[in-house]
Amino acid sequence: MKKLIGIGVGPGDPELITVKAVNAIQNCAYVFVPKNKGDSLAGNIAAPYLKDKPLLELAFPMGEDNAQRYIQAAKTINETLNSEETGVFLTLGDPLTYSTFAYLRQEVIGLGIEVSVIPGITSYHAAAAVLGEAITLRDEAFYLADGNVEEEVLTFVDSVCILKPLKNMETLLDRLEKHDFHYVYVKRCGQKGETILKERNLILQETDYLSLILAKRN
Amino acid sequence: MKKLIGIGVGPGDPELITVKAVNAIQNCAYVFVPKNKGDSLAGNIAAPYLKDKPLLELAFPMGEDNAQRYIQAAKTINETLNSEETGVFLTLGDPLTYSTFAYLRQEVIGLGIEVSVIPGITSYHAAAAVLGEAITLRDEAFYLADGNVEEEVLTFVDSVCILKPLKNMETLLDRLEKHDFHYVYVKRCGQKGETILKERNLILQETDYLSLILAKRN
């Protein structure tokens, strides 16, 4: 049976990949690398571990609807792998947290390929580590969303992470302030261009897609 | 300056530790290992990487209030490390997600030790990987708590993880069913005794503290 392993390469620092992911890369027949407009963040992060492995690039522009691309990518993976071969598919962060892989997975399974997942460090765990602030202490609750926070939820949780907040930054910060949360903006955590901002005015000037807001109740 | 690095060793599988954590262990002067009633899960998970490193065990019974223990442990760490030496402190999962380390950290900083964190794979990321179900797809929101879920939150999120649900299992499952979530019980993910259950009756017979419920809207 053909096998595909979805691998989380972590948020940016090449060392924040798991030993299991490195071993899977080294033992596989092919490494499938998602590309976004000619560039692959996941591929760059995993570069120190790829050595002379056969690579195959698959186009997945970020933030676009890729239904047809998932079908095409699954077909390519199926045609590339020989019977009993294992491929790995690299994903930024964790393969089951806002990842292309969750969609691709369905298509690949549909073609009779066995799929498994090796989890990866998420950007919000890495951001919390850089800041040194706990995501959750005992009896606390945490909320994760992309785009914006549902204001009603802020009554019930102690910490919040909003990924890709760019389009809604002003209303997001308004809601957090109103409900007495302090926040920090983290851009490209562990990658080139890492930026950490706490001042509202500076945050609102930012334009990077790969950013997050981490917030905690005062 | 003395330094302490809080290291997440991941949820159970020794390979689910990061390369960065392994390197930090190999480069440190001392490894501090939390013990719970004579046993150390974090120490067991990291065992393949500890080799002949000097170990120092610190007692932290799980689920107890350890205010005095944190102060004592910080004092021990301070007395153990020589000037300019770096120690690592091992934690199960991630050091900033429901971890003893978040409390210890404050005490250690108070003694003038520089503290940093290497994030780890959480139990809920590992559980999602075992199940192969996405924690979040695009535009979905996720809620994480320990003990039980706030029922009102279920209106606003698409997936939920409740850690250590043992005491509230019946009301938790009631709330999830009422709000049309399917769920799975995962015990000791990636460890000896790993158990995955989906039937309510079987879940309610379980008594293990190290378990979680992962749920997703139907």
CSV table of C-alpha atoms in Angstrom, one decimal:
chain,number,residue,atom,x,y,z
A,1,MET,CA,0.0,0.0,0.0
A,2,LYS,CA,1.2,3.5,-0.7
A,3,LYS,CA,1.6,5.8,2.3
A,4,LEU,CA,1.6,9.5,2.9
A,5,ILE,CA,2.7,11.1,6.1
A,6,GLY,CA,1.6,14.7,6.8
A,7,ILE,CA,4.5,16.3,8.7
A,8,GLY,CA,4.4,19.5,10.7
A,9,VAL,CA,7.7,21.2,10.3
A,10,GLY,CA,6.9,23.7,13.1
A,11,PRO,CA,6.6,27.5,12.9
A,12,GLY,CA,9.9,28.7,11.5
A,13,ASP,CA,13.0,27.7,13.5
A,14,PRO,CA,14.4,24.6,11.7
A,15,GLU,CA,15.2,23.1,15.1
A,16,LEU,CA,11.5,23.3,16.2
A,17,ILE,CA,10.7,20.2,14.1
A,18,THR,CA,10.3,16.9,15.9
A,19,VAL,CA,12.7,14.0,15.8
A,20,LYS,CA,9.9,11.9,14.4
A,21,ALA,CA,9.5,14.2,11.5
A,22,VAL,CA,13.2,14.2,10.7
A,23,ASN,CA,13.3,10.4,10.8
A,24,ALA,CA,10.2,10.2,8.6
A,25,ILE,CA,11.9,12.6,6.0
A,26,GLN,CA,15.0,10.5,6.1
A,27,ASN,CA,13.2,7.2,5.6
A,28,CYS,CA,10.7,8.3,2.9
A,29,ALA,CA,10.9,7.8,-0.9
A,30,TYR,CA,9.6,11.3,-1.8
A,31,VAL,CA,9.2,14.7,-0.1
A,32,PHE,CA,6.2,16.6,-1.3
A,33,VAL,CA,6.6,20.4,-0.7
A,34,PRO,CA,3.7,22.8,-1.0
A,35,LYS,CA,4.6,26.0,-2.9
A,36,ASN,CA,3.0,29.4,-2.5
A,37,LYS,CA,3.8,31.7,-5.5
A,38,GLY,CA,7.1,30.0,-6.1
A,39,ASP,CA,8.2,29.9,-2.5
A,40,SER,CA,7.9,27.2,0.2
A,41,LEU,CA,8.1,28.2,3.8
A,42,ALA,CA,7.7,24.6,4.9
A,43,GLY,CA,10.4,23.5,2.5
A,44,ASN,CA,12.8,26.2,3.7
A,45,ILE,CA,12.3,25.3,7.3
A,46,ALA,CA,12.9,21.6,6.6
A,47,ALA,CA,15.8,22.3,4.3
A,48,PRO,CA,18.5,21.1,6.7
A,49,TYR,CA,16.9,17.7,6.8
A,50,LEU,CA,16.1,17.2,3.1
A,51,LYS,CA,19.6,16.4,1.9
A,52,ASP,CA,19.4,14.6,-1.4
A,53,LYS,CA,15.8,13.3,-1.0
A,54,PRO,CA,13.7,13.5,-4.2
A,55,LEU,CA,11.5,16.5,-3.9
A,56,LEU,CA,8.3,17.2,-5.7
A,57,GLU,CA,6.7,20.7,-5.5
A,58,LEU,CA,3.0,21.1,-5.4
A,59,ALA,CA,1.4,24.6,-5.9
A,60,PHE,CA,-0.9,25.8,-3.1
A,61,PRO,CA,-1.3,29.6,-3.0
A,62,MET,CA,-2.0,30.6,0.6
A,63,GLY,CA,-5.5,31.9,1.4
A,64,GLU,CA,-7.1,30.7,-1.8
A,65,ASP,CA,-9.7,28.1,-2.3
A,66,ASN,CA,-7.9,25.1,-3.7
A,67,ALA,CA,-10.5,22.4,-4.2
A,68,GLN,CA,-9.2,21.6,-7.7
A,69,ARG,CA,-5.6,21.8,-6.5
A,70,TYR,CA,-6.2,19.3,-3.8
A,71,ILE,CA,-7.6,16.8,-6.3
A,72,GLN,CA,-4.7,17.5,-8.7
A,73,ALA,CA,-2.1,17.3,-5.9
A,74,ALA,CA,-3.5,14.0,-4.7
A,75,LYS,CA,-3.4,12.6,-8.2
A,76,THR,CA,0.3,13.7,-8.5
A,77,ILE,CA,1.2,12.1,-5.2
A,78,ASN,CA,-0.6,8.9,-6.3
A,79,GLU,CA,1.2,8.8,-9.6
A,80,THR,CA,4.6,9.6,-8.0
A,81,LEU,CA,4.6,6.9,-5.3
A,82,ASN,CA,5.3,3.3,-6.3
A,83,SER,CA,3.4,0.5,-4.5
A,84,GLU,CA,4.6,0.2,-0.9
A,85,GLU,CA,6.5,3.5,-1.0
A,86,THR,CA,6.0,6.2,1.6
A,87,GLY,CA,6.0,9.9,0.8
A,88,VAL,CA,5.9,12.8,3.3
A,89,PHE,CA,4.1,16.1,2.8
A,90,LEU,CA,5.5,19.1,4.6
A,91,THR,CA,3.3,21.6,6.3
A,92,LEU,CA,4.0,24.8,8.2
A,93,GLY,CA,3.2,24.5,11.9
A,94,ASP,CA,0.9,21.5,12.6
A,95,PRO,CA,-0.8,19.5,9.8
A,96,LEU,CA,-4.2,19.6,11.5
A,97,THR,CA,-4.4,23.2,12.6
A,98,TYR,CA,-5.6,25.5,9.8
A,99,SER,CA,-3.5,23.5,7.3
A,100,THR,CA,-3.8,22.7,3.6
A,101,PHE,CA,-3.0,19.1,4.6
A,102,ALA,CA,-6.4,18.5,6.2
A,103,TYR,CA,-8.0,19.1,2.8
A,104,LEU,CA,-5.4,17.2,0.8
A,105,ARG,CA,-5.7,14.3,3.2
A,106,GLN,CA,-9.3,13.6,2.2
A,107,GLU,CA,-8.4,13.4,-1.5
A,108,VAL,CA,-5.4,11.2,-0.9
A,109,ILE,CA,-7.4,8.8,1.2
A,110,GLY,CA,-10.0,8.7,-1.5
A,111,LEU,CA,-7.3,7.4,-3.9
A,112,GLY,CA,-6.6,4.4,-1.5
A,113,ILE,CA,-3.4,5.8,0.0
A,114,GLU,CA,-2.8,5.3,3.7
A,115,VAL,CA,-2.4,8.6,5.5
A,116,SER,CA,-0.9,9.4,8.9
A,117,VAL,CA,0.1,12.6,10.6
A,118,ILE,CA,3.1,13.7,12.6
A,119,PRO,CA,2.1,16.8,14.7
A,120,GLY,CA,4.1,20.0,14.7
A,121,ILE,CA,4.7,23.0,16.9
A,122,THR,CA,2.2,25.7,16.1
A,123,SER,CA,2.9,29.3,15.7
A,124,TYR,CA,1.0,30.2,18.8
A,125,HIS,CA,3.0,27.8,21.0
A,126,ALA,CA,6.2,29.3,19.6
A,127,ALA,CA,4.9,32.9,20.1
A,128,ALA,CA,4.0,32.1,23.7
A,129,ALA,CA,7.5,30.6,24.2
A,130,VAL,CA,9.1,33.8,22.8
A,131,LEU,CA,7.0,35.9,25.1
A,132,GLY,CA,7.4,33.7,28.1
A,133,GLU,CA,3.7,34.0,29.0
A,134,ALA,CA,1.6,30.9,29.7
A,135,ILE,CA,-1.1,30.1,27.2
A,136,THR,CA,-3.1,28.4,30.0
A,137,LEU,CA,-2.6,28.1,33.7
A,138,ARG,CA,-4.7,25.7,35.8
A,139,ASP,CA,-8.5,26.2,35.4
A,140,GLU,CA,-8.0,28.6,32.5
A,141,ALA,CA,-9.5,28.3,29.1
A,142,PHE,CA,-8.1,29.2,25.7
A,143,TYR,CA,-9.7,30.2,22.4
A,144,LEU,CA,-8.1,29.9,18.9
A,145,ALA,CA,-9.6,31.3,15.7
A,146,ASP,CA,-8.5,32.7,12.4
A,147,GLY,CA,-9.5,36.2,11.3
A,148,ASN,CA,-11.3,37.6,14.4
A,149,VAL,CA,-12.6,36.7,17.9
A,150,GLU,CA,-16.3,36.2,18.6
A,151,GLU,CA,-16.8,38.9,21.2
A,152,GLU,CA,-19.2,36.7,23.3
A,153,VAL,CA,-16.5,34.1,23.8
A,154,LEU,CA,-14.2,36.6,25.6
A,155,THR,CA,-16.4,36.4,28.7
A,156,PHE,CA,-15.6,32.7,29.0
A,157,VAL,CA,-11.9,32.4,28.2
A,158,ASP,CA,-8.6,33.6,29.8
A,159,SER,CA,-6.4,33.6,26.7
A,160,VAL,CA,-7.0,34.0,23.0
A,161,CYS,CA,-5.0,33.5,19.8
A,162,ILE,CA,-6.2,34.9,16.5
A,163,LEU,CA,-4.2,33.8,13.5
A,164,LYS,CA,-4.2,35.9,10.3
A,165,PRO,CA,-5.9,38.9,12.0
A,166,LEU,CA,-4.8,41.4,9.3
A,167,LYS,CA,-8.2,42.2,7.8
A,168,ASN,CA,-10.0,42.6,11.2
A,169,MET,CA,-7.2,44.1,13.3
A,170,GLU,CA,-9.0,47.2,14.5
A,171,THR,CA,-12.2,45.4,15.6
A,172,LEU,CA,-10.2,42.6,17.1
A,173,LEU,CA,-8.1,45.0,19.3
A,174,ASP,CA,-11.3,46.9,20.2
A,175,ARG,CA,-12.9,43.8,21.5
A,176,LEU,CA,-9.8,42.6,23.4
A,177,GLU,CA,-9.4,46.0,25.1
A,178,LYS,CA,-13.1,46.3,25.9
A,179,HIS,CA,-12.9,42.9,27.7
A,180,ASP,CA,-9.7,43.8,29.5
A,181,PHE,CA,-7.3,41.6,27.7
A,182,HIS,CA,-3.7,42.7,27.0
A,183,TYR,CA,-2.3,41.6,23.7
A,184,VAL,CA,0.8,41.1,21.6
A,185,TYR,CA,1.3,41.0,17.9
A,186,VAL,CA,3.8,38.4,16.6
A,187,LYS,CA,4.9,38.3,13.0
A,188,ARG,CA,6.8,35.4,11.4
A,189,CYS,CA,7.7,33.8,14.7
A,190,GLY,CA,11.1,32.2,14.5
A,191,GLN,CA,11.5,33.2,10.8
A,192,LYS,CA,13.4,36.0,9.1
A,193,GLY,CA,11.6,39.2,9.8
A,194,GLU,CA,10.2,38.1,13.3
A,195,THR,CA,8.5,41.1,14.9
A,196,ILE,CA,6.9,41.5,18.2
A,197,LEU,CA,4.7,44.5,18.9
A,198,LYS,CA,2.5,45.5,21.9
A,199,GLU,CA,1.5,49.1,20.9
A,200,ARG,CA,-1.8,49.4,19.2
A,201,ASN,CA,-0.7,52.1,16.8
A,202,LEU,CA,2.3,50.1,15.6
A,203,ILE,CA,0.3,46.9,15.2
A,204,LEU,CA,-2.3,48.7,13.0
A,205,GLN,CA,0.5,49.7,10.6
A,206,GLU,CA,1.5,46.1,10.0
A,207,THR,CA,0.5,44.3,6.7
A,208,ASP,CA,1.9,40.8,7.0
A,209,TYR,CA,-0.4,37.9,6.4
A,210,LEU,CA,1.7,35.5,8.5
A,211,SER,CA,1.0,37.1,11.9
A,212,LEU,CA,-1.0,36.4,15.0
A,213,ILE,CA,-2.4,38.2,18.0
A,214,LEU,CA,-1.9,36.5,21.4
A,215,ALA,CA,-4.0,37.9,24.2
A,216,LYS,CA,-4.5,37.3,27.9
A,217,ARG,CA,-7.0,38.6,30.4
A,218,ASN,CA,-5.5,41.2,32.7
B,1,MET,CA,24.2,34.7,34.5
B,2,LYS,CA,22.5,31.3,35.3
B,3,LYS,CA,20.0,30.1,32.7
B,4,LEU,CA,17.1,27.7,32.9
B,5,ILE,CA,15.3,26.4,29.8
B,6,GLY,CA,11.8,25.0,30.2
B,7,ILE,CA,11.6,22.2,27.6
B,8,GLY,CA,8.4,20.5,26.4
B,9,VAL,CA,9.2,16.8,25.8
B,10,GLY,CA,5.9,16.3,24.0
B,11,PRO,CA,3.0,14.0,24.9
B,12,GLY,CA,4.6,10.6,25.2
B,13,ASP,CA,6.3,9.2,22.1
B,14,PRO,CA,10.0,10.0,22.7
B,15,GLU,CA,10.3,10.9,19.0
B,16,LEU,CA,7.7,13.7,19.4
B,17,ILE,CA,10.4,15.9,21.1
B,18,THR,CA,11.9,18.7,19.0
B,19,VAL,CA,15.4,18.8,17.7
B,20,LYS,CA,15.9,22.0,19.6
B,21,ALA,CA,15.0,20.3,22.9
B,22,VAL,CA,17.3,17.4,22.2
B,23,ASN,CA,20.2,19.9,21.5
B,24,ALA,CA,19.4,21.9,24.7
B,25,ILE,CA,19.5,18.7,26.8
B,26,GLN,CA,22.8,17.7,25.2
B,27,ASN,CA,24.4,21.2,25.8
B,28,CYS,CA,23.2,21.8,29.3
B,29,ALA,CA,25.0,21.4,32.7
B,30,TYR,CA,22.0,19.9,34.5
B,31,VAL,CA,18.6,18.3,33.7
B,32,PHE,CA,15.9,19.0,36.3
B,33,VAL,CA,13.2,16.4,36.2
B,34,PRO,CA,9.8,16.8,37.9
B,35,LYS,CA,8.7,13.8,39.8
B,36,ASN,CA,5.1,12.8,40.7
B,37,LYS,CA,5.0,10.3,43.5
B,38,GLY,CA,8.4,8.8,42.6
B,39,ASP,CA,7.7,8.7,38.9
B,40,SER,CA,8.6,11.1,36.1
B,41,LEU,CA,6.6,10.9,32.8
B,42,ALA,CA,8.7,13.7,31.3
B,43,GLY,CA,11.9,12.1,32.4
B,44,ASN,CA,10.8,8.7,30.9
B,45,ILE,CA,9.9,10.3,27.6
B,46,ALA,CA,13.3,12.2,27.4
B,47,ALA,CA,15.3,9.2,28.6
B,48,PRO,CA,16.8,8.3,25.2
B,49,TYR,CA,18.4,11.8,25.1
B,50,LEU,CA,19.6,12.1,28.7
B,51,LYS,CA,22.6,9.7,28.4
B,52,ASP,CA,25.0,10.6,31.2
B,53,LYS,CA,23.7,14.1,31.9
B,54,PRO,CA,23.6,15.0,35.6
B,55,LEU,CA,20.0,14.7,36.6
B,56,LEU,CA,18.3,16.3,39.6
B,57,GLU,CA,14.8,15.3,40.6
B,58,LEU,CA,12.3,17.8,41.9
B,59,ALA,CA,9.0,16.6,43.6
B,60,PHE,CA,5.8,18.0,42.0
B,61,PRO,CA,2.8,15.8,42.7
B,62,MET,CA,0.3,16.3,39.9
B,63,GLY,CA,-2.9,18.1,40.6
B,64,GLU,CA,-1.8,19.5,44.0
B,65,ASP,CA,-1.2,23.1,44.9
B,66,ASN,CA,2.5,23.4,45.0
B,67,ALA,CA,3.2,27.1,45.9
B,68,GLN,CA,5.8,26.1,48.5
B,69,ARG,CA,7.3,23.4,46.2
B,70,TYR,CA,7.8,26.0,43.4
B,71,ILE,CA,9.8,28.2,45.8
B,72,GLN,CA,11.8,25.2,47.1
B,73,ALA,CA,12.4,23.9,43.6
B,74,ALA,CA,13.6,27.3,42.4
B,75,LYS,CA,16.0,27.5,45.3
B,76,THR,CA,17.4,24.1,44.5
B,77,ILE,CA,17.9,25.0,40.9
B,78,ASN,CA,19.6,28.2,41.9
B,79,GLU,CA,21.9,26.4,44.3
B,80,THR,CA,22.7,23.6,41.8
B,81,LEU,CA,23.7,25.8,38.8
B,82,ASN,CA,27.0,27.5,38.9
B,83,SER,CA,27.4,31.0,37.5
B,84,GLU,CA,27.1,31.0,33.6
B,85,GLU,CA,25.7,27.4,33.7
B,86,THR,CA,22.5,26.4,31.9
B,87,GLY,CA,20.0,23.9,33.2
B,88,VAL,CA,16.9,22.4,31.5
B,89,PHE,CA,13.6,21.6,33.2
B,90,LEU,CA,11.6,18.9,31.5
B,91,THR,CA,7.8,19.1,31.2
B,92,LEU,CA,5.2,16.8,29.7
B,93,GLY,CA,3.6,18.3,26.5
B,94,ASP,CA,4.3,22.1,26.3
B,95,PRO,CA,5.8,24.2,29.1
B,96,LEU,CA,3.2,27.0,28.8
B,97,THR,CA,0.1,24.8,28.4
B,98,TYR,CA,-1.3,23.7,31.8
B,99,SER,CA,2.2,23.1,33.0
B,100,THR,CA,4.0,23.2,36.3
B,101,PHE,CA,6.8,25.1,34.6
B,102,ALA,CA,4.7,28.3,34.2
B,103,TYR,CA,4.5,28.6,38.0
B,104,LEU,CA,8.1,27.5,38.6
B,105,ARG,CA,9.3,30.0,36.0
B,106,GLN,CA,8.1,33.0,38.1
B,107,GLU,CA,10.1,31.8,41.1
B,108,VAL,CA,13.2,31.1,39.1
B,109,ILE,CA,13.1,34.6,37.5
B,110,GLY,CA,12.7,36.1,41.0
B,111,LEU,CA,16.0,34.6,41.9
B,112,GLY,CA,17.7,36.4,39.0
B,113,ILE,CA,18.0,33.4,36.7
B,114,GLU,CA,17.4,33.9,33.0
B,115,VAL,CA,14.5,31.8,31.7
B,116,SER,CA,13.5,30.7,28.2
B,117,VAL,CA,11.1,28.1,26.8
B,118,ILE,CA,11.3,25.5,24.1
B,119,PRO,CA,7.7,24.6,23.1
B,120,GLY,CA,6.5,21.0,22.9
B,121,ILE,CA,3.8,19.0,21.1
B,122,THR,CA,0.7,19.0,23.3
B,123,SER,CA,-1.4,16.0,24.0
B,124,TYR,CA,-4.3,17.4,22.0
B,125,HIS,CA,-2.2,17.8,18.9
B,126,ALA,CA,-1.0,14.3,19.3
B,127,ALA,CA,-4.5,13.0,19.8
B,128,ALA,CA,-5.8,14.8,16.7
B,129,ALA,CA,-2.9,13.2,14.7
B,130,VAL,CA,-3.8,9.7,16.0
B,131,LEU,CA,-7.4,10.3,15.1
B,132,GLY,CA,-6.6,12.0,11.8
B,133,GLU,CA,-9.3,14.6,12.4
B,134,ALA,CA,-8.4,18.3,11.9
B,135,ILE,CA,-8.5,20.5,15.0
B,136,THR,CA,-9.4,23.5,12.9
B,137,LEU,CA,-10.2,24.0,9.2
B,138,ARG,CA,-10.3,27.4,7.7
B,139,ASP,CA,-12.7,29.8,9.5
B,140,GLU,CA,-13.2,27.4,12.4
B,141,ALA,CA,-12.6,28.1,16.1
B,142,PHE,CA,-11.2,25.9,18.8
B,143,TYR,CA,-11.7,25.9,22.6
B,144,LEU,CA,-9.3,24.4,25.1
B,145,ALA,CA,-10.0,24.0,28.8
B,146,ASP,CA,-9.3,21.7,31.7
B,147,GLY,CA,-12.0,20.0,33.7
B,148,ASN,CA,-15.1,20.9,31.7
B,149,VAL,CA,-16.5,23.0,28.9
B,150,GLU,CA,-18.5,26.2,29.5
B,151,GLU,CA,-21.7,25.3,27.7
B,152,GLU,CA,-22.2,28.8,26.2
B,153,VAL,CA,-19.0,28.6,24.4
B,154,LEU,CA,-20.2,25.6,22.4
B,155,THR,CA,-22.3,27.9,20.3
B,156,PHE,CA,-19.3,29.8,19.1
B,157,VAL,CA,-16.7,27.1,18.4
B,158,ASP,CA,-16.3,24.2,16.0
B,159,SER,CA,-13.9,22.0,18.0
B,160,VAL,CA,-13.2,21.5,21.7
B,161,CYS,CA,-10.5,19.8,23.8
B,162,ILE,CA,-11.0,19.2,27.5
B,163,LEU,CA,-8.0,18.0,29.4
B,164,LYS,CA,-8.4,16.0,32.6
B,165,PRO,CA,-12.2,15.7,32.2
B,166,LEU,CA,-12.4,12.8,34.7
B,167,LYS,CA,-14.5,14.5,37.4
B,168,ASN,CA,-17.0,16.1,35.1
B,169,MET,CA,-17.2,13.5,32.4
B,170,GLU,CA,-21.0,13.0,32.5
B,171,THR,CA,-21.9,16.7,32.3
B,172,LEU,CA,-19.2,17.3,29.7
B,173,LEU,CA,-20.6,14.5,27.4
B,174,ASP,CA,-24.1,15.8,28.0
B,175,ARG,CA,-23.2,19.3,26.9
B,176,LEU,CA,-21.3,18.1,23.8
B,177,GLU,CA,-24.2,15.8,22.7
B,178,LYS,CA,-26.8,18.6,23.3
B,179,HIS,CA,-24.8,20.9,21.0
B,180,ASP,CA,-24.3,18.3,18.3
B,181,PHE,CA,-20.6,17.6,18.8
B,182,HIS,CA,-19.2,14.1,18.3
B,183,TYR,CA,-16.3,13.2,20.6
B,184,VAL,CA,-13.5,10.8,21.3
B,185,TYR,CA,-11.8,10.0,24.6
B,186,VAL,CA,-8.0,9.6,24.4
B,187,LYS,CA,-6.0,8.2,27.3
B,188,ARG,CA,-2.2,8.4,27.6
B,189,CYS,CA,-1.7,9.3,23.9
B,190,GLY,CA,1.5,7.9,22.7
B,191,GLN,CA,2.3,6.3,26.0
B,192,LYS,CA,2.0,2.8,27.4
B,193,GLY,CA,-1.7,2.1,27.9
B,194,GLU,CA,-2.9,4.4,25.1
B,195,THR,CA,-6.7,4.0,24.8
B,196,ILE,CA,-9.1,5.6,22.3
B,197,LEU,CA,-12.9,5.3,23.0
B,198,LYS,CA,-15.9,6.8,21.2
B,199,GLU,CA,-18.7,5.1,23.1
B,200,ARG,CA,-20.2,7.0,26.0
B,201,ASN,CA,-20.7,4.0,28.2
B,202,LEU,CA,-17.1,2.9,27.9
B,203,ILE,CA,-15.8,6.4,28.4
B,204,LEU,CA,-17.7,6.8,31.6
B,205,GLN,CA,-16.0,3.7,33.0
B,206,GLU,CA,-12.6,5.2,32.6
B,207,THR,CA,-10.7,6.5,35.7
B,208,ASP,CA,-7.4,7.8,34.3
B,209,TYR,CA,-6.3,11.3,35.2
B,210,LEU,CA,-4.1,11.7,32.0
B,211,SER,CA,-6.9,11.7,29.5
B,212,LEU,CA,-8.7,14.1,27.3
B,213,ILE,CA,-11.9,14.6,25.3
B,214,LEU,CA,-11.5,15.9,21.7
B,215,ALA,CA,-14.8,16.9,20.2
B,216,LYS,CA,-15.9,18.4,16.9
B,217,ARG,CA,-19.2,19.8,15.7
B,218,ASN,CA,-21.2,17.4,13.4
